[in-house]
GROMACS .gro file of C-alpha atoms in nm:
model
  142
    1MET     CA    1   2.725   0.652  -1.986
    2PRO     CA    2   2.665   0.714  -1.599
    3ARG     CA    3   2.756   0.392  -1.370
    4LEU     CA    4   2.422   0.283  -1.209
    5GLN     CA    5   2.390   0.380  -0.877
    6PHE     CA    6   2.140   0.244  -0.578
    7GLN     CA    7   2.056   0.311  -0.236
    8PRO     CA    8   1.933   0.000   0.006
    9ALA     CA    9   1.610   0.019   0.110
   10ALA     CA   10   1.457   0.084   0.447
   11ARG     CA   11   1.373  -0.218   0.531
   12TYR     CA   12   1.394  -0.596   0.279
   13ALA     CA   13   1.021  -0.769   0.361
   14PHE     CA   14   1.209  -1.136   0.286
   15ALA     CA   15   1.524  -1.310   0.265
   16THR     CA   16   1.659  -1.637   0.200
   17GLU     CA   17   2.008  -1.738   0.100
   18MET     CA   18   2.218  -1.948  -0.073
   19PRO     CA   19   2.553  -2.089  -0.176
   20ILE     CA   20   2.787  -2.025  -0.398
   21GLU     CA   21   2.852  -2.342  -0.518
   22PRO     CA   22   3.222  -2.359  -0.741
   23GLY     CA   23   3.088  -2.466  -1.094
   24GLN     CA   24   2.907  -2.082  -0.977
   25ILE     CA   25   3.293  -1.886  -0.987
   26ASN     CA   26   3.424  -1.740  -1.303
   27GLU     CA   27   3.797  -1.728  -1.413
   28GLY     CA   28   3.854  -1.410  -1.214
   29GLY     CA   29   3.849  -1.681  -0.882
   30HIS     CA   30   3.493  -1.467  -0.794
   31LEU     CA   31   3.089  -1.515  -0.840
   32ASP     CA   32   3.030  -1.497  -1.221
   33ASN     CA   33   2.782  -1.179  -1.318
   34VAL     CA   34   2.555  -1.469  -1.498
   35GLN     CA   35   2.538  -1.702  -1.177
   36LEU     CA   36   2.381  -1.459  -0.993
   37LEU     CA   37   2.126  -1.324  -1.160
   38ALA     CA   38   2.031  -1.705  -1.176
   39LEU     CA   39   2.064  -1.680  -0.786
   40VAL     CA   40   1.861  -1.360  -0.710
   41SER     CA   41   1.600  -1.545  -0.999
   42VAL     CA   42   1.618  -1.823  -0.780
   43ALA     CA   43   1.567  -1.587  -0.467
   44ARG     CA   44   1.250  -1.388  -0.683
   45THR     CA   45   1.080  -1.763  -0.735
   46ARG     CA   46   1.136  -1.796  -0.318
   47PHE     CA   47   1.027  -1.424  -0.280
   48PHE     CA   48   0.606  -1.533  -0.454
   49THR     CA   49   0.625  -1.865  -0.282
   50TRP     CA   50   0.687  -1.643   0.079
   51LEU     CA   51   0.352  -1.469  -0.076
   52GLY     CA   52   0.184  -1.749  -0.085
   53TYR     CA   53   0.200  -1.726  -0.514
   54SER     CA   54   0.353  -1.896  -0.818
   55VAL     CA   55   0.531  -1.677  -1.058
   56LEU     CA   56   0.396  -1.833  -1.297
   57ASP     CA   57   0.035  -1.865  -1.115
   58VAL     CA   58  -0.138  -1.474  -0.937
   59ALA     CA   59  -0.518  -1.642  -1.023
   60GLY     CA   60  -0.463  -1.675  -1.385
   61HIS     CA   61  -0.141  -1.412  -1.464
   62ALA     CA   62   0.197  -1.461  -1.440
   63PHE     CA   63   0.480  -1.215  -1.369
   64PHE     CA   64   0.772  -1.225  -1.639
   65VAL     CA   65   1.097  -0.988  -1.629
   66ALA     CA   66   1.047  -0.620  -1.818
   67ASP     CA   67   1.378  -0.561  -1.736
   68GLN     CA   68   1.611  -0.575  -1.510
   69ALA     CA   69   1.928  -0.339  -1.276
   70VAL     CA   70   2.310  -0.506  -1.099
   71GLN     CA   71   2.554  -0.308  -0.964
   72TYR     CA   72   2.826  -0.498  -0.808
   73ARG     CA   73   2.951  -0.398  -0.526
   74SER     CA   74   3.157  -0.691  -0.383
   75GLU     CA   75   3.342  -1.006  -0.499
   76GLY     CA   76   3.105  -1.303  -0.434
   77GLN     CA   77   3.418  -1.544  -0.289
   78PRO     CA   78   3.399  -1.935  -0.337
   79GLY     CA   79   3.220  -2.130  -0.023
   80GLU     CA   80   3.017  -1.821   0.064
   81VAL     CA   81   2.605  -1.839   0.126
   82LEU     CA   82   2.445  -1.536  -0.007
   83ARG     CA   83   2.203  -1.313   0.183
   84ILE     CA   84   1.936  -1.239  -0.093
   85GLU     CA   85   1.754  -0.893   0.006
   86MET     CA   86   1.472  -0.808  -0.199
   87THR     CA   87   1.090  -0.608  -0.169
   88PRO     CA   88   0.794  -0.489  -0.402
   89ALA     CA   89   0.857  -0.076  -0.493
   90ASP     CA   90   0.731   0.144  -0.713
   91LEU     CA   91   0.375  -0.046  -0.718
   92ASN     CA   92   0.175   0.042  -1.043
   93PRO     CA   93  -0.118  -0.138  -1.238
   94LYS     CA   94   0.025  -0.338  -1.397
   95GLY     CA   95   0.328  -0.480  -1.222
   96PHE     CA   96   0.581  -0.363  -0.972
   97ASP     CA   97   1.032  -0.297  -0.869
   98LEU     CA   98   1.104  -0.648  -0.705
   99LEU     CA   99   1.447  -0.420  -0.529
  100PHE     CA  100   1.702  -0.672  -0.401
  101ARG     CA  101   2.048  -0.667  -0.188
  102VAL     CA  102   2.268  -0.956  -0.213
  103SER     CA  103   2.501  -0.986   0.071
  104ALA     CA  104   2.769  -1.308   0.248
  105ALA     CA  105   2.544  -1.383   0.521
  106GLN     CA  106   2.779  -1.424   0.718
  107SER     CA  107   3.016  -1.077   0.744
  108ARG     CA  108   2.700  -0.947   0.581
  109ARG     CA  109   2.958  -0.706   0.277
  110GLU     CA  110   2.751  -0.616  -0.011
  111VAL     CA  111   2.752  -0.754  -0.290
  112ALA     CA  112   2.504  -0.589  -0.501
  113LEU     CA  113   2.222  -0.429  -0.509
  114GLY     CA  114   1.927  -0.394  -0.814
  115LYS     CA  115   1.611  -0.397  -0.868
  116ILE     CA  116   1.408  -0.642  -1.145
  117GLY     CA  117   1.110  -0.456  -1.319
  118LEU     CA  118   0.800  -0.719  -1.334
  119VAL     CA  119   0.439  -0.656  -1.584
  120CYS     CA  120   0.173  -0.893  -1.478
  121VAL     CA  121   0.049  -1.097  -1.777
  122ASP     CA  122  -0.265  -1.307  -1.878
  123MET     CA  123  -0.171  -1.621  -1.976
  124VAL     CA  124  -0.480  -1.653  -2.204
  125SER     CA  125  -0.364  -1.340  -2.410
  126ARG     CA  126   0.028  -1.318  -2.298
  127LYS     CA  127  -0.052  -0.971  -2.235
  128PRO     CA  128   0.027  -0.722  -2.004
  129SER     CA  129  -0.316  -0.709  -1.745
  130PRO     CA  130  -0.354  -0.550  -1.458
  131MET     CA  131  -0.276  -0.696  -1.133
  132PRO     CA  132  -0.476  -0.934  -0.931
  133GLU     CA  133  -0.644  -0.653  -0.666
  134ALA     CA  134  -0.540  -0.947  -0.323
  135PHE     CA  135  -0.161  -0.924  -0.547
  136SER     CA  136  -0.121  -0.619  -0.492
  137GLN     CA  137  -0.324  -0.556  -0.117
  138ARG     CA  138  -0.085  -0.898  -0.013
  139LEU     CA  139   0.230  -0.692  -0.207
  140CYS     CA  140   0.130  -0.383   0.006
  141ALA     CA  141   0.067  -0.537   0.354
  142ASP     CA  142   0.433  -0.653   0.391
   0.00000   0.00000   0.00000
């Protein structure tokens, strides 16, 4: 199977920073892969808040993770602060991709690149549904 390869986006609309905590370090002495995904999940929630929404309430809809892929580029080190940048891409009527880059905030060394596929879900029927127009427009504005 070919390895995943991502290229950084030309521009990221949103950024947030989070420290690597001692409990997030694995036996190899670096940021655990599951912990990196947890940090990216927190950043995703912050992205929606930055847009003025909640992942569970975008005009009565929620956004669920349909898929996620990550390419690790270097080790996240104990005590580092990570900068997680995100930008929407590949919008379609029922969802979009959220591209992300994780880097060490001080040195700017890339730690990971990836994407999260998000699908819009009507919370009453719990089925995929078209994204609210105001939300789609907000995504395109950034």
